Short mmCIF file of C-alpha atoms in Angstrom, two decimals:
data_model
loop_
_atom_site.label_atom_id
_atom_site.label_comp_id
_atom_site.label_asym_id
_atom_site.label_seq_id
_atom_site.Cartn_x
_atom_site.Cartn_y
_atom_site.Cartn_z
CA MET A 1 0.00 0.00 0.00
CA ASN A 2 1.43 3.35 -1.05
CA ARG A 3 -0.34 6.42 0.32
CA GLN A 4 1.23 8.97 -2.03
CA ARG A 5 0.34 6.91 -5.11
CA ASN A 6 -3.22 6.40 -3.86
CA GLN A 7 -3.64 10.13 -3.19
CA GLN A 8 -2.61 10.84 -6.78
CA ARG A 9 -5.13 8.32 -8.09
CA VAL A 10 -7.98 9.78 -6.04
CA ARG A 11 -7.41 13.19 -7.62
CA HIS A 12 -7.88 11.85 -11.16
CA GLU A 13 -10.43 9.03 -10.88
CA SER A 14 -14.11 8.60 -10.06
CA PHE A 15 -15.59 5.59 -8.32
CA ASP A 16 -18.54 3.29 -8.15
CA VAL A 17 -18.47 3.33 -4.35
CA CYS A 18 -16.76 5.46 -1.72
CA ILE A 19 -16.59 3.68 1.65
CA ILE A 20 -16.26 5.84 4.76
CA GLY A 21 -14.58 4.13 7.72
CA ALA A 22 -11.70 1.63 7.51
CA GLY A 23 -12.44 -0.60 10.45
CA ALA A 24 -13.44 -4.24 10.11
CA SER A 25 -16.68 -3.67 8.21
CA GLY A 26 -15.36 -0.86 5.98
CA ALA A 27 -12.15 -2.65 5.04
CA GLY A 28 -14.12 -5.87 4.56
CA ALA A 29 -16.59 -4.04 2.31
CA ALA A 30 -13.76 -2.51 0.27
CA LEU A 31 -12.26 -5.95 -0.35
CA ASP A 32 -15.64 -7.44 -1.23
CA ALA A 33 -16.47 -4.61 -3.64
CA ALA A 34 -13.05 -4.68 -5.30
CA LEU A 35 -13.26 -8.44 -5.85
CA ARG A 36 -16.65 -7.96 -7.53
CA GLY A 37 -15.02 -5.56 -10.01
CA TYR A 38 -16.39 -2.27 -8.69
CA ARG A 39 -14.21 0.86 -8.64
CA VAL A 40 -13.63 1.41 -4.92
CA VAL A 41 -12.11 4.02 -2.62
CA LEU A 42 -11.87 3.51 1.15
CA ILE A 43 -11.13 6.43 3.49
CA ASP A 44 -10.74 6.87 7.24
CA ARG A 45 -10.11 9.99 9.30
CA GLY A 46 -7.49 8.06 11.30
CA ASP A 47 -5.47 4.90 10.86
CA PHE A 48 -6.89 1.60 9.66
CA ALA A 49 -8.81 0.04 12.59
CA GLY A 50 -7.83 3.08 14.62
CA GLU A 51 -10.95 2.98 16.76
CA THR A 52 -13.31 0.14 17.76
CA SER A 53 -11.88 -2.55 15.48
CA SER A 54 -8.49 -2.54 17.24
CA ARG A 55 -9.94 -2.56 20.77
CA SER A 56 -11.93 -5.78 20.93
CA THR A 57 -11.52 -8.73 23.30
CA LYS A 58 -9.59 -10.47 20.47
CA LEU A 59 -12.16 -13.29 20.31
CA ILE A 60 -13.85 -14.70 17.22
CA HIS A 61 -16.99 -16.31 18.59
CA GLY A 62 -20.69 -16.93 18.24
CA GLY A 63 -21.43 -15.54 21.70
CA VAL A 64 -22.13 -17.91 24.58
CA ARG A 65 -24.11 -15.13 26.29
CA TYR A 66 -26.40 -14.81 23.27
CA LEU A 67 -27.02 -18.57 23.31
CA GLU A 68 -28.05 -18.48 26.98
CA GLN A 69 -30.37 -15.52 26.37
CA ALA A 70 -31.85 -17.24 23.32
CA PHE A 71 -32.97 -20.25 25.36
CA LYS A 72 -33.94 -18.35 28.48
CA ASN A 73 -36.10 -15.87 26.59
CA ALA A 74 -37.07 -17.98 23.55
CA ASP A 75 -35.41 -15.27 21.48
CA LEU A 76 -34.86 -16.46 17.93
CA ALA A 77 -32.93 -13.30 17.03
CA GLN A 78 -30.29 -14.16 19.61
CA LEU A 79 -30.13 -17.73 18.32
CA ARG A 80 -29.72 -16.53 14.74
CA GLN A 81 -26.84 -14.34 15.84
CA VAL A 82 -25.07 -17.30 17.43
CA ARG A 83 -25.45 -19.33 14.25
CA HIS A 84 -24.13 -16.48 12.10
CA GLY A 85 -21.21 -15.94 14.45
CA LEU A 86 -20.18 -19.57 14.54
CA ALA A 87 -20.44 -19.92 10.77
CA GLU A 88 -18.29 -16.81 10.23
CA ARG A 89 -15.82 -17.91 12.94
CA ARG A 90 -14.75 -20.72 10.64
CA THR A 91 -14.19 -18.31 7.74
CA VAL A 92 -12.22 -15.76 9.78
CA LEU A 93 -9.76 -18.42 10.91
CA ARG A 94 -9.42 -19.97 7.45
CA ASN A 95 -8.72 -16.76 5.53
CA ALA A 96 -5.87 -15.46 7.72
CA PRO A 97 -4.39 -18.44 9.60
CA HIS A 98 -1.36 -16.42 10.69
CA LEU A 99 -3.59 -13.95 12.55
CA ALA A 100 -6.31 -16.24 13.97
CA HIS A 101 -6.35 -19.61 15.70
CA PRO A 102 -8.50 -21.75 18.04
CA LEU A 103 -8.33 -20.91 21.75
CA ALA A 104 -9.28 -23.11 24.71
CA LEU A 105 -11.43 -21.42 27.35
CA LEU A 106 -12.07 -22.67 30.88
CA THR A 107 -15.24 -21.81 32.77
CA PRO A 108 -14.76 -22.46 36.53
CA VAL A 109 -17.85 -23.70 38.37
CA PHE A 110 -18.53 -24.10 42.09
CA SER A 111 -21.12 -26.89 42.24
CA ALA A 112 -22.10 -30.02 40.34
CA PHE A 113 -25.37 -28.40 39.27
CA GLU A 114 -23.58 -25.34 37.91
CA GLY A 115 -21.13 -27.60 36.08
CA LEU A 116 -23.97 -29.61 34.53
CA TYR A 117 -25.76 -26.41 33.46
CA MET A 118 -22.63 -24.94 31.84
CA SER A 119 -21.67 -28.26 30.27
CA ILE A 120 -25.05 -28.66 28.59
CA GLY A 121 -24.98 -25.07 27.34
CA LEU A 122 -21.49 -25.34 25.91
CA ARG A 123 -22.28 -28.68 24.29
CA LEU A 124 -25.16 -26.95 22.52
CA TYR A 125 -22.71 -24.22 21.49
CA SER A 126 -20.42 -26.86 20.01
CA LEU A 127 -23.39 -28.51 18.31
CA PHE A 128 -24.16 -25.29 16.43
CA ALA A 129 -20.53 -25.28 15.27
CA ARG A 130 -20.53 -28.97 14.30
CA HIS A 131 -18.85 -28.37 10.94
CA ASP A 132 -15.80 -26.80 12.56
CA SER A 133 -12.57 -28.68 13.09
CA PHE A 134 -12.25 -27.20 16.58
CA PRO A 135 -11.41 -29.65 19.41
CA LYS A 136 -14.38 -30.87 21.41
CA GLY A 137 -15.12 -29.38 24.80
CA GLU A 138 -15.35 -31.34 28.04
CA TRP A 139 -16.27 -31.12 31.72
CA LEU A 140 -13.03 -31.22 33.71
CA SER A 141 -12.51 -32.39 37.27
CA ARG A 142 -11.08 -29.94 39.77
CA ALA A 143 -7.65 -31.58 39.50
CA LYS A 144 -7.59 -31.38 35.69
CA ALA A 145 -8.80 -27.79 35.75
CA LEU A 146 -5.98 -26.79 38.11
CA GLU A 147 -3.53 -28.68 35.93
CA LYS A 148 -4.54 -26.57 32.93
CA MET A 149 -4.71 -23.29 34.90
CA PRO A 150 -2.76 -23.54 38.18
CA THR A 151 -3.72 -20.06 39.38
CA LEU A 152 -7.44 -20.90 39.73
CA THR A 153 -8.93 -20.81 43.21
CA PRO A 154 -8.69 -24.19 44.99
CA GLY A 155 -12.30 -23.62 46.06
CA LEU A 156 -13.73 -24.46 42.66
CA HIS A 157 -15.74 -27.65 42.10
CA SER A 158 -14.69 -28.26 38.46
CA ALA A 159 -14.48 -26.44 35.14
CA VAL A 160 -16.01 -26.69 31.69
CA LEU A 161 -13.62 -26.49 28.73
CA TYR A 162 -14.69 -25.28 25.29
CA TYR A 163 -13.09 -23.64 22.24
CA ASP A 164 -13.51 -20.38 20.37
CA GLY A 165 -11.22 -18.38 18.11
CA GLN A 166 -8.60 -15.76 18.99
CA PHE A 167 -7.16 -13.20 16.58
CA ASN A 168 -5.07 -10.05 16.25
CA ASP A 169 -7.88 -7.62 15.48
CA ALA A 170 -5.94 -4.56 14.30
CA ARG A 171 -3.65 -6.54 12.02
CA TYR A 172 -6.64 -8.51 10.68
CA ALA A 173 -8.37 -5.26 9.69
CA LEU A 174 -5.11 -4.02 8.19
CA ALA A 175 -4.86 -7.26 6.19
CA LEU A 176 -8.38 -6.60 4.85
CA ALA A 177 -7.41 -3.08 3.74
CA HIS A 178 -4.11 -4.32 2.30
CA SER A 179 -5.92 -7.09 0.40
CA ALA A 180 -8.45 -4.58 -0.91
CA ASP A 181 -5.60 -2.38 -2.13
CA GLU A 182 -4.01 -5.30 -3.96
CA ALA A 183 -7.40 -6.18 -5.45
CA GLY A 184 -7.59 -2.71 -7.03
CA ALA A 185 -9.27 -0.53 -4.39
CA ILE A 186 -7.73 2.79 -3.36
CA VAL A 187 -7.31 2.90 0.42
CA LEU A 188 -6.37 6.03 2.38
CA ASN A 189 -5.89 6.56 6.07
CA TYR A 190 -5.88 9.99 7.76
CA THR A 191 -8.41 11.26 5.20
CA ALA A 192 -11.41 12.79 6.96
CA LEU A 193 -14.85 13.32 5.48
CA THR A 194 -15.81 16.98 5.97
CA GLY A 195 -18.95 17.27 3.85
CA PHE A 196 -20.88 16.22 0.76
CA GLU A 197 -21.91 17.79 -2.53
CA ARG A 198 -25.28 16.89 -4.05
CA ASP A 199 -27.07 16.98 -7.39
CA ASP A 200 -30.33 18.83 -8.06
CA GLN A 201 -32.33 15.96 -6.54
CA GLY A 202 -30.33 16.02 -3.32
CA GLN A 203 -28.45 12.82 -4.09
CA LEU A 204 -24.83 12.65 -2.94
CA THR A 205 -22.29 13.03 -5.74
CA THR A 206 -19.04 14.03 -4.04
CA ALA A 207 -17.33 13.57 -0.67
CA LEU A 208 -15.27 16.52 0.54
CA THR A 209 -12.14 15.45 2.42
CA GLN A 210 -9.20 16.79 4.38
CA ASP A 211 -5.80 15.15 4.89
CA GLN A 212 -5.38 15.00 8.67
CA LEU A 213 -1.57 15.10 8.40
CA THR A 214 -1.11 18.01 6.00
CA GLY A 215 -4.43 19.87 6.08
CA GLU A 216 -4.80 19.56 2.31
CA THR A 217 -8.41 19.41 1.09
CA GLY A 218 -9.79 17.28 -1.71
CA SER A 219 -12.88 15.66 -3.16
CA ILE A 220 -13.99 12.18 -4.20
CA ARG A 221 -16.65 11.60 -6.82
CA ALA A 222 -18.62 8.36 -6.54
CA ARG A 223 -21.94 6.90 -7.62
CA VAL A 224 -22.69 5.40 -4.19
CA PHE A 225 -21.49 6.33 -0.70
CA LEU A 226 -21.34 3.63 1.99
CA ASN A 227 -21.10 4.69 5.63
CA CYS A 228 -19.10 2.13 7.67
CA ALA A 229 -18.13 4.43 10.53
CA GLY A 230 -19.28 2.06 13.29
CA PRO A 231 -20.11 3.98 16.48
CA TYR A 232 -19.49 7.20 14.53
CA ALA A 233 -22.09 6.34 11.87
CA ASP A 234 -24.67 8.89 13.04
CA PRO A 235 -22.46 11.96 12.40
CA VAL A 236 -21.92 10.72 8.83
CA ARG A 237 -25.65 10.09 8.41
CA LEU A 238 -26.47 13.59 9.67
CA LEU A 239 -23.84 15.11 7.37
CA ALA A 240 -25.68 13.50 4.47
CA ASN A 241 -29.18 14.31 5.79
CA PRO A 242 -29.65 16.44 8.93
CA ARG A 243 -33.27 15.27 9.24
CA LEU A 244 -32.36 11.69 10.07
CA GLU A 245 -32.95 10.32 13.57
CA PRO A 246 -29.96 8.84 15.46
CA ARG A 247 -29.69 5.07 15.13
CA ILE A 248 -26.59 4.22 17.17
CA ARG A 249 -26.43 3.84 20.95
CA PRO A 250 -22.69 3.79 21.73
CA SER A 251 -21.55 1.47 24.51
CA LYS A 252 -18.11 1.64 26.11
CA GLY A 253 -16.17 -1.52 26.93
CA VAL A 254 -12.75 -1.56 28.59
CA HIS A 255 -10.03 -4.11 29.31
CA ILE A 256 -7.19 -4.18 31.79
CA VAL A 257 -3.87 -5.84 30.98
CA LEU A 258 -2.06 -8.03 33.52
CA PRO A 259 1.11 -10.17 33.39
CA ARG A 260 0.75 -13.55 31.70
CA ASP A 261 1.44 -15.40 34.96
CA THR A 262 -1.93 -14.12 36.23
CA LEU A 263 -3.33 -17.26 34.56
CA ASN A 264 -0.06 -19.12 33.93
CA SER A 265 -1.86 -20.97 31.16
CA ASN A 266 -2.38 -21.13 27.42
CA CYS A 267 -6.11 -21.33 28.14
CA ALA A 268 -8.37 -18.33 28.56
CA MET A 269 -11.01 -18.06 31.26
CA LEU A 270 -14.70 -17.25 30.87
CA ILE A 271 -16.30 -15.72 33.97
CA PRO A 272 -19.96 -16.57 33.36
CA LYS A 273 -21.61 -14.09 35.72
CA THR A 274 -20.70 -10.70 37.07
CA SER A 275 -22.30 -8.21 39.45
CA ASP A 276 -23.99 -6.45 36.53
CA GLY A 277 -25.10 -9.54 34.60
CA ARG A 278 -22.33 -9.72 31.99
CA VAL A 279 -19.69 -12.25 31.13
CA VAL A 280 -16.00 -11.34 31.41
CA PHE A 281 -13.02 -12.97 29.72
CA ALA A 282 -9.41 -13.28 30.86
CA ILE A 283 -7.38 -14.07 27.76
CA PRO A 284 -3.66 -14.70 27.23
CA PHE A 285 -2.28 -12.51 24.45
CA GLY A 286 1.49 -12.58 23.95
CA ASP A 287 3.13 -12.09 27.33
CA SER A 288 0.00 -10.51 28.82
CA VAL A 289 -3.53 -11.33 29.93
CA PHE A 290 -6.40 -9.12 28.75
CA VAL A 291 -9.37 -8.96 31.15
CA GLY A 292 -12.71 -7.51 30.02
CA THR A 293 -15.03 -6.22 29.11
CA THR A 294 -17.41 -3.72 30.69
CA ASP A 295 -20.59 -2.35 29.14
CA THR A 296 -21.72 1.22 29.85
CA ASP A 297 -23.44 3.93 27.83
CA TYR A 298 -21.04 6.36 26.18
CA THR A 299 -22.02 9.76 24.80
CA ASP A 300 -18.85 11.83 24.25
CA LEU A 301 -17.74 10.53 20.88
CA GLU A 302 -15.22 13.36 20.50
CA GLN A 303 -13.16 11.84 23.32
CA GLU A 304 -11.20 8.60 23.06
CA PRO A 305 -12.65 6.00 25.47
CA VAL A 306 -10.05 5.22 28.13
CA LEU A 307 -9.65 2.93 31.12
CA GLU A 308 -10.72 4.65 34.35
CA ALA A 309 -9.85 3.88 37.97
CA ASP A 310 -13.29 2.54 38.93
CA GLU A 311 -13.19 0.18 35.92
CA VAL A 312 -9.84 -1.21 37.07
CA THR A 313 -11.42 -1.92 40.46
CA TYR A 314 -14.50 -3.53 38.89
CA LEU A 315 -12.50 -5.92 36.70
CA LEU A 316 -10.11 -6.89 39.50
CA ASP A 317 -13.10 -7.51 41.80
CA THR A 318 -14.66 -9.66 39.08
CA LEU A 319 -11.51 -11.80 38.91
CA ARG A 320 -11.24 -12.22 42.70
CA PRO A 321 -13.57 -15.22 43.25
CA TYR A 322 -11.89 -17.22 40.48
CA LEU A 323 -8.19 -16.91 41.28
CA ALA A 324 -6.16 -18.12 44.25
CA LYS A 325 -4.44 -14.72 44.36
CA THR A 326 -6.06 -11.60 42.97
CA PRO A 327 -3.65 -9.26 41.17
CA ALA A 328 -3.17 -5.82 42.70
CA ALA A 329 -3.88 -2.62 40.79
CA THR A 330 -0.13 -1.97 40.72
CA GLU A 331 0.22 -5.02 38.45
CA VAL A 332 -1.96 -3.49 35.73
CA ARG A 333 0.39 -2.82 32.81
CA ALA A 334 -2.04 -1.10 30.48
CA GLY A 335 -5.67 -0.96 29.42
CA PHE A 336 -7.82 0.07 26.52
CA GLY A 337 -11.37 1.08 25.75
CA GLY A 338 -13.56 0.70 22.70
CA ILE A 339 -17.06 1.75 21.66
CA ARG A 340 -19.62 -0.77 20.44
CA PRO A 341 -21.97 0.45 17.66
CA LEU A 342 -25.23 -0.89 19.11
CA ILE A 343 -28.39 -0.18 17.13
CA VAL A 344 -31.05 1.81 18.97
CA SER A 345 -34.02 -0.21 20.13
CA ASN A 346 -36.49 -0.23 23.01
CA ARG A 347 -34.30 -2.55 25.08
CA ALA A 348 -33.62 -1.12 28.52
CA ASP A 349 -29.83 -1.28 28.63
CA THR A 350 -26.85 -1.89 26.39
CA LYS A 351 -26.17 -5.37 27.81
CA THR A 352 -29.37 -6.64 26.19
CA LEU A 353 -28.96 -4.93 22.83
CA LEU A 354 -28.27 -7.26 19.93
CA ARG A 355 -24.99 -6.95 18.06
CA ASP A 356 -26.72 -7.78 14.77
CA HIS A 357 -26.41 -5.48 11.77
CA GLU A 358 -28.58 -3.56 9.32
CA VAL A 359 -27.94 -1.89 5.96
CA GLU A 360 -29.93 1.36 5.90
CA HIS A 361 -30.74 3.31 2.74
CA ASP A 362 -31.65 7.00 2.99
CA PRO A 363 -33.77 7.84 -0.09
CA ALA A 364 -33.32 11.59 0.34
CA SER A 365 -29.52 11.52 0.01
CA GLY A 366 -28.84 8.05 -1.37
CA LEU A 367 -26.47 7.25 1.50
CA LEU A 368 -26.10 3.62 2.51
CA SER A 369 -25.15 2.98 6.15
CA LEU A 370 -23.94 -0.31 7.61
CA LEU A 371 -25.08 -0.20 11.22
CA GLY A 372 -24.40 -2.40 14.23
CA GLY A 373 -22.71 -5.78 14.02
CA LYS A 374 -19.60 -7.24 15.62
CA TRP A 375 -16.11 -8.30 14.56
CA THR A 376 -16.88 -11.98 14.06
CA THR A 377 -19.52 -11.29 11.42
CA TYR A 378 -17.65 -8.50 9.59
CA ARG A 379 -17.54 -10.50 6.32
CA LEU A 380 -21.28 -11.19 6.31
CA MET A 381 -21.93 -7.53 7.12
CA ALA A 382 -19.70 -6.40 4.27
CA GLN A 383 -21.33 -8.85 1.87
CA ASP A 384 -24.82 -7.58 2.72
CA ALA A 385 -23.68 -3.97 2.32
CA ILE A 386 -22.04 -4.54 -1.08
CA ASP A 387 -25.11 -6.47 -2.25
CA ARG A 388 -27.03 -3.23 -1.61
CA VAL A 389 -24.34 -1.20 -3.37
CA GLY A 390 -24.76 -3.43 -6.42
CA GLU A 391 -28.52 -2.80 -6.34
CA GLN A 392 -27.98 0.97 -6.19
CA LEU A 393 -25.58 0.78 -9.13
CA ASN A 394 -27.96 -1.47 -11.07
CA GLN A 395 -24.98 -3.78 -11.46
CA PRO A 396 -25.48 -6.67 -9.04
CA LYS A 397 -22.55 -9.10 -8.89
CA PRO A 398 -21.96 -12.08 -6.59
CA GLY A 399 -19.43 -11.84 -3.75
CA CYS A 400 -16.50 -14.22 -3.31
CA THR A 401 -14.87 -13.38 0.03
CA GLU A 402 -15.82 -16.54 1.93
CA THR A 403 -12.78 -18.45 0.65
CA TYR A 404 -10.47 -15.54 -0.19
CA TYR A 405 -7.12 -15.59 1.59
CA LEU A 406 -6.00 -12.27 3.01
CA VAL A 407 -2.52 -10.82 2.56
CA GLY A 408 -0.08 -13.15 4.32
CA GLY A 409 -2.44 -16.10 4.62
CA GLU A 410 -2.43 -18.14 1.44
CA LYS A 411 0.94 -19.89 1.75
CA TYR A 412 1.37 -19.52 5.49
CA ARG A 413 3.08 -22.35 7.33
CA PHE A 414 4.21 -21.59 10.86
CA ASP A 415 7.17 -23.96 10.61
CA ASP A 416 8.65 -21.75 7.90
CA TRP A 417 10.01 -19.60 10.74
CA LYS A 418 12.90 -22.08 10.96
CA SER A 419 14.11 -21.40 7.44
CA LEU A 420 13.64 -17.67 8.08
CA GLN A 421 15.82 -17.97 11.16
CA ARG A 422 18.58 -19.83 9.31
CA ARG A 423 18.59 -17.58 6.27
CA TYR A 424 18.75 -14.28 8.13
CA GLN A 425 20.46 -15.34 11.39
CA LEU A 426 17.57 -14.12 13.54
CA ASP A 427 16.63 -15.21 17.04
CA ASP A 428 13.99 -17.92 17.32
CA ASP A 429 11.42 -15.66 19.00
CA THR A 430 11.88 -12.97 16.37
CA SER A 431 11.46 -15.47 13.52
CA GLN A 432 8.31 -16.88 15.09
CA HIS A 433 6.92 -13.38 15.70
CA LEU A 434 7.54 -12.39 12.08
CA MET A 435 5.80 -15.50 10.77
CA GLN A 436 2.76 -15.06 13.03
CA THR A 437 2.49 -11.34 12.27
CA TYR A 438 3.11 -11.16 8.52
CA GLY A 439 2.43 -14.74 7.42
CA ASP A 440 3.85 -15.54 4.01
CA ARG A 441 4.95 -11.89 3.72
CA ALA A 442 7.47 -12.32 6.57
CA GLU A 443 10.34 -12.53 4.11
CA TRP A 444 9.31 -9.18 2.66
CA VAL A 445 10.34 -7.78 6.04
CA THR A 446 13.58 -9.72 6.37
CA GLN A 447 14.73 -8.89 2.83
CA LEU A 448 15.14 -5.30 4.01
CA ILE A 449 18.04 -6.53 6.14
CA LEU A 450 19.99 -7.30 2.97
CA GLN A 451 19.98 -3.57 2.20
CA ASP A 452 20.84 -2.46 5.75
CA ALA A 453 22.23 -4.96 8.28
CA THR A 454 21.28 -2.72 11.24
CA LEU A 455 17.62 -3.38 10.47
CA SER A 456 18.01 -6.83 12.02
CA ASP A 457 18.61 -5.21 15.43
CA ARG A 458 15.93 -5.68 18.07
CA VAL A 459 14.25 -2.48 19.22
CA HIS A 460 14.36 -3.73 22.83
CA GLU A 461 15.95 -6.75 24.43
CA ARG A 462 12.63 -7.88 25.97
CA LEU A 463 10.77 -7.84 22.66
CA PRO A 464 11.06 -9.87 19.43
CA PHE A 465 10.47 -6.79 17.26
CA ILE A 466 13.21 -5.68 14.86
CA ARG A 467 13.92 -2.35 13.15
CA ALA A 468 13.11 -3.71 9.68
CA GLU A 469 9.47 -4.02 10.67
CA VAL A 470 9.05 -0.27 11.11
CA VAL A 471 10.44 0.30 7.61
CA TYR A 472 7.99 -2.32 6.29
CA HIS A 473 5.14 -0.67 8.19
CA VAL A 474 5.79 2.59 6.37
CA ARG A 475 6.53 1.24 2.90
CA GLU A 476 3.88 -1.48 2.72
CA GLU A 477 1.28 -0.75 5.44
CA MET A 478 0.89 3.06 5.42
CA ALA A 479 2.12 3.62 8.99
CA MET A 480 2.37 7.40 9.42
CA THR A 481 2.74 7.95 13.19
CA ILE A 482 4.44 6.49 16.25
CA ARG A 483 1.08 5.24 17.47
CA ASP A 484 0.35 3.50 14.16
CA VAL A 485 3.36 1.28 14.86
CA LEU A 486 3.15 0.82 18.63
CA ALA A 487 -0.63 0.56 19.04
CA ARG A 488 -1.82 -1.23 15.91
CA ARG A 489 0.99 -2.88 13.95
CA TRP A 490 2.85 -4.19 17.01
CA ARG A 491 0.00 -3.99 19.62
CA LEU A 492 2.52 -2.95 22.29
CA GLU A 493 0.50 0.04 23.50
CA LEU A 494 -2.31 -2.31 24.42
CA SER A 495 -0.12 -4.49 26.61
CA ASP A 496 2.56 -2.25 28.15
CA TRP A 497 2.25 1.52 28.47
CA GLN A 498 5.68 2.12 29.98
CA LEU A 499 7.51 0.05 27.40
CA SER A 500 5.59 1.86 24.64
CA ALA A 501 6.74 5.21 26.01
CA LEU A 502 10.29 3.90 26.10
CA LEU A 503 10.19 2.78 22.45
CA ALA A 504 8.65 6.01 21.13
CA GLN A 505 12.08 7.48 20.39
CA PRO A 506 13.68 4.57 18.50
CA VAL A 507 10.49 4.05 16.48
CA ALA A 508 10.29 7.77 15.70
CA ASP A 509 13.91 7.79 14.53
CA ILE A 510 13.10 5.15 11.89
CA LEU A 511 9.86 6.89 10.89
CA ALA A 512 11.74 10.18 10.56
CA ARG A 513 14.15 8.65 8.07
CA GLU A 514 11.36 7.03 6.04
CA LEU A 515 8.92 9.96 6.12
CA ASN A 516 11.45 12.82 5.97
CA TRP A 517 10.57 14.28 9.35
CA THR A 518 12.65 17.19 10.64
CA ASP A 519 14.43 16.80 13.96
CA ASP A 520 12.03 19.26 15.57
CA TYR A 521 8.94 17.48 14.26
CA CYS A 522 10.31 14.11 15.39
CA ALA A 523 10.99 15.42 18.91
CA ARG A 524 7.49 16.87 19.17
CA GLN A 525 5.93 13.58 18.08
CA VAL A 526 7.86 11.66 20.75
CA THR A 527 6.89 14.15 23.47
CA ALA A 528 3.22 14.09 22.43
CA TYR A 529 3.09 10.31 22.42
CA ARG A 530 4.70 10.01 25.84
CA MET A 531 2.27 12.58 27.25
CA LEU A 532 -0.62 10.59 25.79
CA VAL A 533 0.56 7.38 27.49
CA ALA A 534 1.04 9.25 30.77
CA SER A 535 -2.56 10.50 30.51
CA PHE A 536 -3.79 6.90 30.09
CA ARG A 537 -2.04 5.92 33.32
CA HIS A 538 -3.43 8.95 35.12
CA ASP A 539 -7.02 8.24 34.02
CA ALA A 540 -6.65 4.63 35.20
CA GLY A 541 -5.47 5.77 38.62
CA LEU A 542 -2.00 4.32 38.12
CA SER A 543 1.42 5.85 38.73
CA THR A 544 2.50 8.20 35.96
CA ALA A 545 6.17 8.02 36.88
CA PRO A 546 8.29 7.06 33.85
CA PRO A 547 10.20 3.76 33.92
CA ALA A 548 13.78 3.84 35.15
CA GLU A 549 15.05 3.06 31.64
CA LEU A 550 13.32 6.17 30.31
CA LEU A 551 14.92 8.39 32.95
CA LYS A 552 18.36 7.27 31.76
CA MET A 553 17.77 8.35 28.17
#
């Protein structure tokens, strides 16, 4: 992906469809539309997956909570959502095997009755996914449960084991955008929608844009405009037609990040009931454990959702009955918040709102809006949206994304890390990281070392990341800022705030060389990023003192 080339193309071409929002659904829609042969442009005011799509629980699942509600309330809509989710789970894992894989989850129970109840429910869950190749779940004795997760409370009766999918959400969305680009779409990050132009009938003809890095304005002509802005869909709808009623009820969900030895297991944990009627997950991810999520109304869309002190307390309290030793707040390394795009309904609270989706057409402006949904069903959402685009164009064409490998996935074999290690004299952990992050494009990264041997250097002794990756992020993945690298391409900001602050300078030095930053601009970017991370720690009620390593620099 080359941003400068794509900007040049946008100035001289017109399109069948302009897609606004490059999260999971928008990037998925761009790929779907490009593969059908439509002329496509995808824009986002920030980075790819810069908002909700990079801040999920990292699970690909049908939703065990939806299944329980379906049977308790005889709710066929909930049941349909589980079936859709489980069917799409299989596709998500198949199309990017380097970024998604099965994950074992343990559900601790405290009585035989509770174990029987959970076991029956999760067997039904597996039954709905009967065509998957996932391992079968089972009801484990107390001894076997503690063997799999030694940090569980000894007071448990037993545990129920089942399987779902885990994935790297930000890199998955990036792979969708990258695949769309290679399929012929034009994709642009940091390109904000500022307004629309219309014809005499009020139908949208042109999107007015502004480059968020340079301030340069522009315009995009298209026959159809598709709003995939997720929780920010209503502002786009109102820009197209101020008379429309709001349709999105934003809901904030946060996670805290703890050391991996909190669970000391390759299994995740499902906490089936909380004080406010939710389920919470504790999930190993790299050398960390992500715990979440919460569910509260959120109204200030101009502010980034962040982890707050009372949410840290809530999630630690939720863990307490299930672990032999509850982590202290001082052990929280990081945290992150996201906003769910729940569709307005008459349900009383956000916990009971369905995560299903809808494609809305506004006759007055012609705008199509993809509303609601969740990560697992992004492909189905995109398919439905592009079906409607085809109808609006009077050029319906069938989709083909169900079996389409994303960038890095088609020839991926994890064991290829060994040949990568031998050929480029890399450490084992670095070679494995490269293979699991870039798939069959890993050698595109390592080939940069042949041009500059210093690019094989690790950016920090505790991490498998190497300098060549940052160069690749700029040249092939449109990384434009420090945060693009640390938060979304490496995911470090999600798991370790202090280490992210420490690496801001070495990452910025590489970006400066690739993007022609001045020394002054580079220094300001590092300072701004470190202040941002310090604000996250402050909001979460944690110490804002810099790490000792940072003080030495």
